[in-house]
Amino acid sequence: MRAQTMKVLVEFAWTLSEKVGRKYVWLDVKAEELNLQELFSRILPSILGEDLGKALNELFLNKEVFVVVNGVIAKDLAVKVKDGDKVFLQPIASGG
Amino acid sequence: MVQHKLYAYAGRILWIDLTSKSYSTTDTPSDLVKNYIGARGFGTKILWDQLRPGTDPLGPDNKIVFSVGPLAATGIQSASRFFVTFKSPLTGGYFRSVGGGQFGAEMKLAGYDAIVIGGRAEKPTYLWIHDDVVEFKDASHVWGAMTTHASEHLIEETDCNAKLVVIGPAGERLVNYASIQTNDNRSAARGGGGAVMGSKNLKAVVIKGSKKPEVFDREELNRLIKEQLDVYMKNPAFEGFRQLGTNGIIYLFYTLGHFPTYNFRQAELENVDVFRPENLLPYVVKRGGCYACAMGCWQFFRAVKGPFAGIIWDKPEYETQCTLGSLIGITQREAIMYANMLCDLYGLDTISTGVTIAFAYELYEKGILTRREVDGLDLRWGDPEPVIELIRKIALREGVGNVLAEGVKRAAEIIGRGAERYAMHVKGLELAAYDPRAAKAHGLNLATSNIGASHMYGWSAPEIIGFPEKVDPLTAEGKGALCKRLQDEMALYEAAGICQFPMSSGMVPLDLLSKMLYAATGVEEFKKLEYLIALGERIVNLERAFNVREGFSRKDDVLPERFLREPYPRAPARGQVFELDKLLDEYYAARGWDLKTGVPTRNKLEELGLKDVANELERLGKHIT
């Protein structure tokens, strides 16, 4: 039986889009779901390059970046991402 | 009571009577200092003491109080905000509005912790306050002038280094949401302080001072300033503020379910990408900041295309990008910049102006207002041209603008025909750019705030940005206590005169604030965190008591029906409504207020040292349990 492929949209905003060199990337992952830990440590480095992937991972661990999954700020790296989900990344900002 | 030396404070309150053109000063009482710190705390206490219930907000008996905190002009960062307290013509209740720039520090340097202005001048007047001298000057030549034009004149004829607050044509014409502007493009915009000044024939207050405040422990304070700067630099939000201020969060907040659209009816906006931070950054041509604030969150935008190309103005903030933009379906950034500039020039609150115009657009769409009734304008969603015209009409109270100048609550009453269903306000104050269904403690703050639907009364950082702890924004449980805590904290920080931006991002932790207050003032009580937290709660309770005295109760702690009945239309809050009764019960319980009436109990008031307030409410026949 073939593993299911999931499609996830990852958006990069503001300075992250400059660092990454694009505003978004569509991921095709052979899995039914994955968590943010896998997204940052494995999937993104494989697409954006090892260094950039690691840098994003560190930004998240240092709470320097918002990671928003389907409109909800992710609590931790265990948050699940499924087919059709949208992950939005932006440097921390505030105000209102 | 023996008056001890006050460190960090100017030590004086200036009392001005415009009717008799007279003034006096009194020492800043030490019990006022200990119980209310300064700034918002001073304004609240003075307004409570000075106003009788039923005072006409636009009558000579209303007072307008300008106040600053003890940390103003001491070198502490982000601590020189000025607070304006008055009875609001929009809400009929207590109001505090807040402004930045240089005016607050200059008040302190001139030697005043608060300036209390009452009465009504016979003819247009401005006050020229330079240190101990107070002059009542004729303002006839700038009456009718735009805020910037008037500022230039008044600075030229007083002192080129003076600072001022000024009203525009909207304030003169008593537009209920007229703003107070400074000569450095800041606003104390909300609640109609500009109309209160206009009702007093007061065009401006120009101020210049030369007295540096003496602090209790300068060496320690300098060390704490360094510590504060260190916290700033290490905070991840710091650079975001410097780069783009509140424009850094528009797209993010849209993603999180805020940044409402089409008069709060929808949550979707076509072309919302124009508000992505990387798409806004190229507009920045100049930066700036308030007195002694390393954060420097001012950015000036330059319009680059279309009919407004070439204008350079202070950027529309997050709120304004929504109220003059998405709420009307507008995404043309240059048009929003221009509308924002017009509001500043006429002296209008951009939030209330935008919400009122969005209200008019929806009434027009529904056929409640006909084209003839809106002076022939075609109010089609997404079209900015009528917005530009309506701003002028509102400011000058011309045609339909005369009705809209009342604010949505009163305008709906005048229009009738079911218009109130589309009037988005709480207690008469137009709603800020958040959806209460997408963050329940924040919605509860909007419903219960003593000044109406202000986001700046208890901004729910834990729900909105997940700071300092992440809280599920959609659950109702625990939100009463959370809302209370946030409102009390905000009141405390504002009593110290601290800006909410660094505060809500964790750049001024409570223990640091406490140390700074003690090093500046030497007041022993300020060393105790629990004392400070109770002080914030005292202020909120006194504000509530002011409103109770005016007849407010649980019936006024409501949200527009739209949020109570219509499910939120998209992720992440799809299907959510605002559970008002449940949330209010929890909030009143957390506050120790009567569940049926929303009035503070005698026990609570006495616990906070407000026995005299409880007695006064009882004397007036208010039912307190």
XYZ file of C-alpha atoms in Angstrom:
721
model
C 0.000 0.000 0.000
C 1.360 3.435 -0.917
C 1.738 6.056 1.819
C -0.714 8.915 1.549
C 0.617 12.272 0.378
C -0.382 15.404 2.255
C -0.195 18.937 0.945
C 0.621 21.792 3.326
C 1.041 25.480 2.602
C 3.790 27.209 4.582
C 3.748 31.024 4.403
C 6.673 33.246 5.361
C 5.972 36.861 6.256
C 8.057 40.010 6.619
C 11.775 39.452 7.200
C 11.306 35.703 7.047
C 10.171 35.963 3.435
C 13.377 37.876 2.691
C 15.521 35.297 4.452
C 13.797 32.383 2.803
C 13.618 34.114 -0.560
C 9.943 33.367 -1.110
C 6.607 34.128 0.464
C 5.314 30.585 0.595
C 6.094 27.030 -0.201
C 3.760 24.101 -0.883
C 4.911 20.918 0.802
C 4.111 17.486 -0.562
C 4.821 15.073 2.265
C 4.362 11.339 2.208
C 2.500 10.983 5.475
C -0.985 11.338 6.853
C 0.076 13.911 9.399
C 3.213 15.301 10.955
C 3.999 17.565 13.857
C 5.788 20.900 13.879
C 8.928 19.282 15.251
C 9.184 17.184 12.091
C 8.236 20.115 9.904
C 11.040 22.281 11.279
C 13.724 19.681 11.818
C 13.207 17.496 8.736
C 10.826 18.752 6.079
C 11.737 22.441 5.806
C 15.539 21.845 5.880
C 15.117 19.338 3.055
C 13.435 22.006 0.928
C 15.013 25.274 2.038
C 18.425 23.912 2.901
C 19.889 22.630 6.140
C 21.047 26.013 7.485
C 17.807 27.854 6.850
C 15.741 25.023 8.263
C 17.830 24.972 11.422
C 17.622 28.743 11.716
C 13.815 28.605 11.561
C 13.787 25.846 14.142
C 15.894 27.978 16.484
C 13.727 31.030 15.960
C 10.725 29.002 17.015
C 12.460 27.517 20.054
C 13.638 30.968 21.116
C 10.092 32.313 20.758
C 11.219 34.815 18.148
C 8.673 33.762 15.593
C 4.932 33.183 15.564
C 3.936 29.828 14.164
C 0.259 29.884 13.301
C -1.486 26.691 12.185
C -4.848 27.339 10.547
C -5.242 30.639 12.387
C -4.194 29.336 15.811
C -0.876 30.199 17.440
C 0.962 26.920 17.995
C 1.630 26.090 21.626
C 4.566 23.779 21.070
C 6.322 21.558 18.582
C 3.899 18.701 19.167
C 1.118 20.520 17.291
C -0.084 18.344 14.400
C -0.240 19.439 10.781
C -2.547 17.638 8.374
C -3.386 17.595 4.684
C -4.732 20.964 3.527
C -3.399 22.871 6.541
C -1.849 26.294 6.348
C 1.179 27.169 8.469
C 2.022 30.834 8.780
C 5.378 32.061 10.072
C 6.130 35.625 11.058
C 8.640 37.336 13.354
C 7.187 38.294 16.727
C 5.319 41.574 16.653
C 2.746 43.184 18.869
C 0.572 46.219 19.329
C -2.933 46.920 18.296
C -1.690 65.515 56.985
C 2.025 66.311 56.842
C 3.174 66.807 53.276
C 6.433 64.941 52.707
C 8.791 65.814 49.918
C 7.712 64.215 46.691
C 10.509 62.898 44.504
C 10.024 62.471 40.755
C 6.717 64.305 40.898
C 6.433 67.917 39.855
C 4.634 68.366 43.158
C 1.888 70.643 41.893
C -1.534 70.478 40.311
C -2.654 73.406 38.172
C -6.345 74.371 38.347
C -7.697 76.527 35.539
C -11.093 78.189 35.294
C -11.690 79.372 31.752
C -14.864 81.253 32.683
C -13.109 83.630 35.072
C -9.720 83.407 33.350
C -8.147 82.505 36.655
C -5.855 79.783 37.896
C -4.294 78.441 41.033
C -1.958 75.668 42.060
C -2.085 73.184 44.898
C 0.517 70.769 46.169
C 0.151 67.239 44.854
C -1.236 65.423 47.916
C 0.881 62.560 49.201
C -2.176 60.362 49.790
C -3.138 60.845 46.130
C 0.380 59.680 45.226
C 0.237 56.604 47.448
C -3.228 55.518 46.411
C -3.180 56.350 42.714
C 0.510 56.823 41.672
C -0.226 59.398 38.918
C -1.348 59.733 35.271
C -4.559 57.669 34.832
C -4.865 57.229 38.592
C -4.749 60.985 39.196
C -7.190 61.674 36.388
C -9.693 59.150 37.721
C -9.559 60.374 41.303
C -9.737 64.043 40.350
C -12.696 63.486 38.028
C -14.542 61.498 40.700
C -13.985 64.270 43.237
C -14.724 67.177 40.919
C -17.805 66.156 38.961
C -21.373 65.939 40.130
C -23.476 63.154 38.622
C -25.461 64.327 35.638
C -22.906 66.916 34.546
C -23.328 67.821 30.887
C -20.178 66.508 29.112
C -20.233 69.559 26.854
C -21.167 72.030 29.557
C -18.838 74.316 31.505
C -19.041 72.117 34.602
C -17.286 69.197 32.928
C -13.581 69.083 33.688
C -10.787 67.956 31.439
C -7.764 66.647 33.306
C -4.325 66.308 31.734
C -2.032 64.195 33.883
C 1.327 62.438 33.776
C 3.053 59.815 35.891
C 6.011 60.109 38.246
C 8.386 58.496 35.749
C 7.729 61.119 33.065
C 10.829 63.089 32.086
C 13.069 61.028 34.369
C 14.802 59.054 31.617
C 12.741 55.906 32.192
C 11.765 54.580 28.793
C 8.224 54.792 27.394
C 6.951 56.472 30.550
C 6.005 59.990 29.468
C 2.523 59.407 28.103
C -0.087 62.021 28.931
C -3.554 61.057 30.036
C -6.719 63.019 29.395
C -9.660 62.316 31.668
C -13.152 63.748 31.260
C -16.804 62.856 31.127
C -17.327 61.704 27.561
C -19.924 63.169 25.206
C -19.955 59.822 23.395
C -20.587 57.565 26.377
C -21.921 59.905 29.037
C -19.510 58.225 31.431
C -15.957 58.250 32.708
C -13.313 58.460 30.015
C -9.547 58.390 29.769
C -7.701 58.971 26.552
C -3.942 58.582 26.124
C -1.408 60.389 23.974
C 2.305 60.101 23.258
C 4.966 62.393 21.856
C 6.613 65.115 23.907
C 3.670 66.879 25.576
C 3.597 64.699 28.713
C 7.263 65.216 29.504
C 6.932 68.958 28.904
C 4.062 69.132 31.399
C 6.337 67.630 34.007
C 9.184 69.969 33.085
C 6.809 72.927 33.443
C 6.126 71.741 36.971
C 2.726 70.044 36.873
C 1.564 66.512 37.653
C -1.912 67.412 36.479
C -3.701 70.305 34.827
C -7.416 70.483 35.564
C -9.426 72.706 33.242
C -13.029 73.749 33.872
C -15.444 76.463 32.877
C -15.938 77.920 29.418
C -13.991 80.756 27.849
C -16.017 83.636 26.481
C -14.243 83.472 23.135
C -11.747 81.134 21.452
C -8.789 80.836 23.764
C -5.542 78.996 24.115
C -3.484 78.509 27.224
C 0.193 79.396 27.146
C 1.834 77.787 30.143
C 5.526 78.399 30.644
C 6.774 77.201 33.977
C 4.878 79.164 36.650
C 3.211 81.561 34.224
C -0.232 80.805 32.812
C -1.573 83.077 30.090
C -5.062 83.070 28.597
C -4.485 84.009 24.946
C -6.883 84.867 22.178
C -7.250 81.994 19.685
C -9.701 83.676 17.309
C -7.092 83.764 14.545
C -6.653 79.978 14.615
C -10.271 79.045 15.329
C -11.385 77.024 12.327
C -7.833 76.094 11.405
C -6.678 72.544 10.801
C -4.628 71.073 13.649
C -1.274 71.404 11.916
C -1.912 74.952 10.764
C -3.002 76.033 14.242
C 0.004 74.280 15.792
C 2.455 76.098 13.545
C 0.928 79.469 14.399
C 0.811 78.895 18.120
C 4.339 77.539 18.324
C 5.551 80.503 16.304
C 3.900 83.047 18.608
C 4.970 81.359 21.853
C 8.218 79.384 21.842
C 9.694 77.308 19.060
C 10.494 74.566 21.592
C 7.068 74.516 23.180
C 4.800 71.470 22.956
C 1.069 71.555 22.549
C -2.242 69.796 22.337
C -4.749 71.214 19.911
C -8.175 70.563 18.443
C -9.287 70.925 14.854
C -12.537 72.035 13.240
C -14.225 68.820 14.429
C -13.608 69.654 18.079
C -14.817 73.202 17.582
C -18.052 71.861 16.102
C -18.474 69.431 18.981
C -18.219 66.275 16.919
C -18.698 63.684 19.652
C -15.546 61.787 18.694
C -13.283 64.747 18.032
C -9.685 64.050 18.984
C -6.967 65.960 20.760
C -3.816 66.174 18.614
C -0.244 67.081 19.520
C 2.187 69.095 17.455
C 4.204 65.938 16.849
C 1.411 63.998 15.136
C 0.198 62.068 18.159
C -3.403 61.852 19.270
C -5.359 61.359 22.454
C -8.096 60.432 20.105
C -10.819 58.442 21.751
C -13.943 59.444 23.597
C -14.433 62.999 22.353
C -11.885 64.935 24.406
C -11.599 67.273 21.429
C -15.307 68.088 21.723
C -14.931 68.760 25.450
C -12.113 71.223 24.668
C -14.246 72.736 21.894
C -17.184 73.145 24.262
C -14.893 75.205 26.479
C -13.745 77.367 23.548
C -10.287 75.993 24.222
C -8.309 75.578 21.013
C -5.005 74.490 22.501
C -2.760 74.137 25.516
C 0.793 75.201 24.731
C 3.416 74.344 27.298
C 7.111 74.849 27.925
C 9.083 73.960 31.014
C 12.551 74.055 32.409
C 12.376 72.092 35.660
C 13.990 68.694 35.701
C 12.287 66.480 38.285
C 14.431 65.461 41.246
C 14.408 61.716 41.786
C 14.891 59.761 45.014
C 17.887 57.663 43.925
C 19.422 58.825 40.639
C 22.207 56.254 40.600
C 19.804 53.353 41.040
C 17.384 54.826 38.530
C 20.136 55.098 35.923
C 21.039 51.470 36.548
C 17.397 50.494 36.106
C 17.157 52.457 32.861
C 20.071 50.396 31.546
C 18.346 47.231 32.724
C 15.146 48.343 31.022
C 16.994 49.008 27.755
C 18.595 45.601 28.000
C 15.156 43.978 28.365
C 13.959 45.996 25.370
C 16.835 44.938 23.112
C 16.396 41.271 23.981
C 12.653 41.250 23.434
C 11.734 39.735 20.056
C 8.923 42.261 19.539
C 11.309 45.224 19.900
C 12.659 45.168 16.366
C 9.189 44.647 14.948
C 7.961 47.784 16.640
C 10.931 49.764 15.354
C 10.485 48.499 11.819
C 6.776 48.812 11.300
C 4.968 49.535 14.569
C 1.445 48.185 14.682
C 1.467 47.618 10.922
C 3.548 44.523 11.620
C 0.522 42.696 12.984
C -2.268 43.421 10.495
C -1.913 40.335 8.340
C -1.065 38.193 11.356
C -4.167 39.337 13.239
C -6.291 38.772 10.146
C -4.953 35.216 10.120
C -5.864 34.879 13.804
C -9.463 35.975 13.187
C -9.242 39.681 13.970
C -9.044 42.685 11.621
C -12.814 42.647 10.987
C -14.283 43.581 7.625
C -17.474 45.164 6.270
C -18.752 46.739 9.473
C -17.882 43.621 11.485
C -20.289 41.582 9.361
C -17.566 39.530 7.709
C -14.122 38.286 8.469
C -12.854 37.848 4.899
C -11.154 40.499 2.803
C -10.229 40.143 -0.810
C -6.742 41.436 -1.534
C -5.765 41.319 2.149
C -2.183 40.606 1.017
C -1.672 44.353 0.641
C -1.427 44.462 4.440
C 1.364 41.894 4.697
C 4.256 43.534 6.542
C 6.707 43.067 3.688
C 4.239 44.874 1.427
C 3.884 47.811 3.818
C 7.555 48.241 4.651
C 8.432 49.989 1.359
C 6.103 52.855 2.289
C 8.283 53.853 5.258
C 10.311 56.990 4.594
C 10.915 58.301 8.090
C 10.859 57.045 11.655
C 10.458 58.597 15.072
C 9.371 58.018 18.635
C 7.997 59.483 21.830
C 10.017 61.214 24.533
C 12.641 58.834 25.931
C 11.483 55.712 24.148
C 14.050 53.480 22.480
C 11.289 51.533 20.808
C 10.437 54.390 18.462
C 7.354 52.859 16.867
C 6.468 55.834 14.649
C 6.790 55.331 10.924
C 5.866 57.862 8.292
C 4.507 56.499 5.032
C 4.836 58.057 1.614
C 1.954 57.437 -0.778
C 3.476 56.320 -4.052
C 0.665 56.119 -6.574
C -2.791 57.339 -7.494
C -4.360 60.694 -6.664
C -2.715 60.848 -3.255
C 0.829 60.136 -4.441
C 3.458 62.204 -2.707
C 1.821 62.747 0.665
C 3.985 61.830 3.613
C 2.175 61.327 6.891
C 2.304 59.338 10.071
C 1.183 55.834 9.069
C -2.335 54.616 9.733
C -2.038 52.348 12.780
C -3.440 48.811 12.876
C -6.777 50.112 14.120
C -7.002 52.720 11.401
C -6.042 50.342 8.592
C -9.098 48.396 9.707
C -11.602 51.128 10.502
C -10.855 53.340 7.498
C -9.954 50.307 5.386
C -11.246 46.763 5.816
C -14.404 47.780 7.668
C -15.459 49.606 4.511
C -13.966 46.963 2.216
C -11.144 49.297 1.185
C -7.675 47.944 0.442
C -6.250 50.901 -1.500
C -3.480 51.767 0.917
C -2.925 55.291 -0.386
C -6.605 56.126 0.140
C -6.426 54.886 3.741
C -3.291 56.992 4.293
C -5.091 60.046 2.974
C -8.230 59.416 5.041
C -6.038 58.963 8.113
C -4.290 62.260 7.402
C -7.604 64.067 6.981
C -8.785 62.794 10.359
C -5.622 64.100 12.005
C -5.997 67.473 10.290
C -9.675 67.898 11.173
C -9.071 66.419 14.627
C -11.115 63.224 14.475
C -10.662 59.838 16.110
C -9.878 57.501 13.218
C -11.501 54.514 14.949
C -14.859 56.140 15.635
C -14.807 57.925 12.279
C -14.197 54.710 10.348
C -16.741 52.665 12.299
C -19.329 55.409 11.838
C -18.703 55.527 8.098
C -18.879 51.713 7.851
C -22.202 51.943 9.699
C -23.434 54.436 7.078
C -22.281 52.132 4.258
C -24.223 49.208 5.688
C -27.354 51.312 6.232
C -27.091 52.436 2.625
C -26.707 48.865 1.423
C -29.749 47.805 3.452
C -31.804 50.709 2.097
C -32.208 52.247 5.549
C -30.396 55.342 4.307
C -31.300 56.463 0.796
C -28.950 58.178 -1.624
C -30.782 61.439 -1.010
C -30.262 61.077 2.733
C -26.512 60.661 2.275
C -26.260 63.825 0.213
C -26.187 62.001 -3.121
C -23.117 59.911 -2.296
C -23.019 56.353 -3.584
C -21.742 54.401 -0.581
C -20.514 51.245 -2.286
C -18.294 48.910 -0.265
C -14.689 49.274 -1.316
C -15.050 52.759 -2.769
C -12.879 55.251 -0.867
C -14.153 58.413 -2.553
C -17.285 58.779 -0.401
C -15.125 58.162 2.694
C -13.011 61.214 1.910
C -16.149 63.302 1.457
C -17.810 61.928 4.589
C -14.798 62.753 6.755
C -15.101 66.392 5.688
C -18.862 66.410 6.214
C -18.552 64.867 9.672
C -15.814 67.263 10.750
C -17.804 70.269 9.566
C -21.189 68.793 10.589
C -22.450 69.297 7.074
C -25.464 67.423 5.650
C -25.493 63.759 6.673
C -22.232 64.480 8.485
C -24.214 66.319 11.135
C -25.974 63.072 12.089
C -22.864 60.896 11.786
C -20.916 63.370 13.954
C -22.992 62.126 16.883
C -21.382 58.663 16.749
C -23.149 55.441 15.818
C -25.233 55.067 18.977
C -26.914 58.438 18.777
C -26.967 58.475 14.975
C -28.885 55.176 15.038
C -31.407 56.679 17.446
C -31.861 59.682 15.148
C -32.138 57.577 11.989
C -34.384 54.881 13.509
C -35.782 52.245 11.127
C -33.758 49.488 12.781
C -30.431 51.263 12.298
C -29.286 50.378 15.824
C -28.754 46.781 14.692
C -25.793 47.960 12.631
C -24.347 50.381 15.182
C -21.173 48.754 16.427
C -20.409 50.236 19.814
C -20.330 49.568 23.536
C -21.645 52.300 25.831
C -21.542 54.622 22.814
C -17.858 54.125 22.009
C -17.286 52.651 18.573
C -15.711 49.208 18.543
C -11.996 48.759 17.974
C -10.572 46.415 15.324
C -11.095 43.044 17.003
C -13.778 40.416 16.832
C -14.991 39.536 20.346
C -15.972 36.053 19.171
C -12.353 35.242 18.275
C -10.897 36.098 21.725
C -13.328 35.840 24.614
C -11.428 37.641 27.377
C -10.748 40.425 24.918
C -14.430 40.547 23.994
C -15.289 40.618 27.677
C -12.911 43.536 28.099
C -14.721 45.395 25.332
C -18.081 44.688 26.974
C -17.092 45.638 30.521
C -14.575 48.414 29.959
C -15.589 51.545 31.811
C -14.906 53.650 28.727
C -16.765 51.503 26.189
C -15.357 49.347 23.413
C -11.712 50.261 23.798
C -9.070 47.649 23.001
C -6.657 49.642 25.170
C -8.451 48.985 28.435
C -7.440 45.369 28.923
C -5.706 44.110 25.798
C -5.678 40.336 26.027
C -2.113 39.471 25.051
C -2.381 35.861 26.329
C -5.214 35.202 23.875
C -4.154 37.391 20.977
C -0.397 36.840 20.793
C 0.019 34.029 23.301
C 2.062 36.134 25.702
C 3.227 35.703 28.448
C 1.306 32.424 28.452
C -0.784 30.974 25.655
C -4.477 30.891 26.425
C -7.059 29.338 24.113
C -8.894 32.412 22.819
C -12.127 30.558 22.066
C -13.004 29.015 25.417
C -15.179 30.934 27.861
C -13.916 29.245 31.014
C -11.567 31.308 33.153
C -11.990 34.402 31.021
C -13.697 36.482 33.696
C -10.657 36.235 35.953
C -8.255 36.754 33.054
C -10.083 39.874 31.890
C -10.085 41.311 35.402
C -6.355 40.699 35.799
C -5.523 42.309 32.475
C -7.670 45.375 33.158
C -6.162 45.867 36.613
C -2.606 45.478 35.290
C -3.304 47.976 32.541
C -4.678 50.467 35.058
C -1.559 50.084 37.196
C 0.874 50.596 34.324
C -1.126 53.553 33.095
C -1.089 55.064 36.568
C 2.693 54.948 36.217
C 2.371 56.573 32.779
C 3.818 53.593 30.917
C 2.989 52.947 27.267
C 0.949 49.814 26.624
C 3.052 48.613 23.705
C 6.200 47.687 25.674
C 4.078 46.714 28.666
C 1.915 44.185 26.846
C 4.959 42.702 25.116
C 6.714 42.019 28.403
C 9.325 44.760 28.103
C 8.446 46.281 31.482
C 8.024 43.366 33.902
C 6.139 44.183 37.094
C 9.135 43.771 39.391
C 11.132 46.169 37.225
C 8.278 48.675 37.264
C 8.150 48.429 41.034
C 11.895 49.050 41.354
C 11.721 51.995 38.973
C 8.826 53.546 40.867
C 10.661 53.198 44.158
C 13.981 54.509 42.859
C 12.196 57.481 41.321
C 9.817 58.369 44.150
C 11.134 56.747 47.322
C 7.566 55.723 48.194
C 8.008 52.548 50.256
C 4.633 51.105 49.280
C 5.650 50.955 45.626
C 8.163 48.229 46.483
C 5.335 45.767 47.146
C 3.929 44.045 44.072
C 0.663 43.093 45.739
C 0.178 46.716 46.760
C 0.625 47.826 43.161
C -1.765 45.211 41.812
C -4.424 46.295 44.317
C -3.803 49.884 43.259
C -4.684 49.018 39.663
C -7.844 47.325 40.887
C -8.705 50.415 42.947
C -8.572 52.587 39.838
C -10.848 50.285 37.836
C -13.316 50.188 40.735
C -13.341 53.954 41.097
C -13.962 54.305 37.354
C -16.821 51.838 37.685
C -18.204 53.791 40.644
C -18.118 56.961 38.551
C -20.259 55.251 35.931
C -22.593 53.738 38.550
C -23.093 57.260 39.865
C -24.143 58.213 36.321
C -26.655 55.352 36.123
C -24.595 52.635 34.419
C -25.127 48.993 35.363
C -24.987 45.453 33.971
C -27.359 46.451 31.175
C -24.555 48.602 29.719
C -21.955 45.807 29.711
C -23.071 44.440 26.380
C -21.788 43.826 22.882
C -23.587 44.515 19.609
C -26.154 41.836 18.833
C -24.155 40.701 15.809
C -21.567 39.062 18.070
C -24.169 37.425 20.304
C -26.282 35.820 17.592
C -24.355 35.520 14.326
C -21.737 32.718 14.273
C -18.215 33.784 13.337
C -17.887 32.900 9.648
C -14.429 31.384 9.162
C -11.495 29.590 10.763
C -10.133 29.783 13.387
C -13.292 30.853 15.226
C -15.860 29.405 12.833
C -19.243 28.977 14.500
C -18.349 30.950 17.624
C -20.735 33.416 19.232
C -20.029 35.501 22.313
C -21.539 33.943 25.459
C -22.258 37.262 27.151
C -24.251 36.266 30.233
C -21.968 33.428 31.230
C -18.861 35.543 30.760
C -20.319 38.522 32.628
C -21.268 36.336 35.611
C -17.739 35.007 35.790
C -16.250 38.481 35.442
C -18.405 40.057 38.156
C -17.653 37.125 40.454
C -13.908 37.580 39.878
C -14.285 41.280 40.591
C -16.391 40.878 43.713
C -19.195 42.868 42.123
C -22.902 42.255 42.375
C -23.899 39.666 39.773
C -27.279 41.210 39.065
C -26.208 44.819 38.715
C -22.479 44.808 37.936
C -21.999 47.317 40.770
C -19.014 46.935 43.134
C -20.063 45.611 46.531
C -19.440 47.581 49.712
C -17.020 44.866 50.818
C -14.983 45.211 47.661
C -14.908 49.009 47.822
C -13.886 48.981 51.475
C -11.212 46.347 50.809
C -9.733 48.765 48.264
C -9.867 51.733 50.617
C -12.893 53.235 48.892
C -15.310 53.382 51.829
C -16.090 57.026 51.059
C -17.023 55.987 47.525
C -19.415 53.311 48.830
C -20.951 55.915 51.153
C -21.354 58.386 48.307
C -23.085 55.810 46.108
C -25.458 54.933 48.927
C -26.120 58.577 49.670
C -27.166 58.984 46.048
C -29.579 56.076 46.373
C -27.515 53.616 44.351
C -28.157 50.071 45.444
C -24.949 48.497 46.659
C -24.847 45.128 48.383
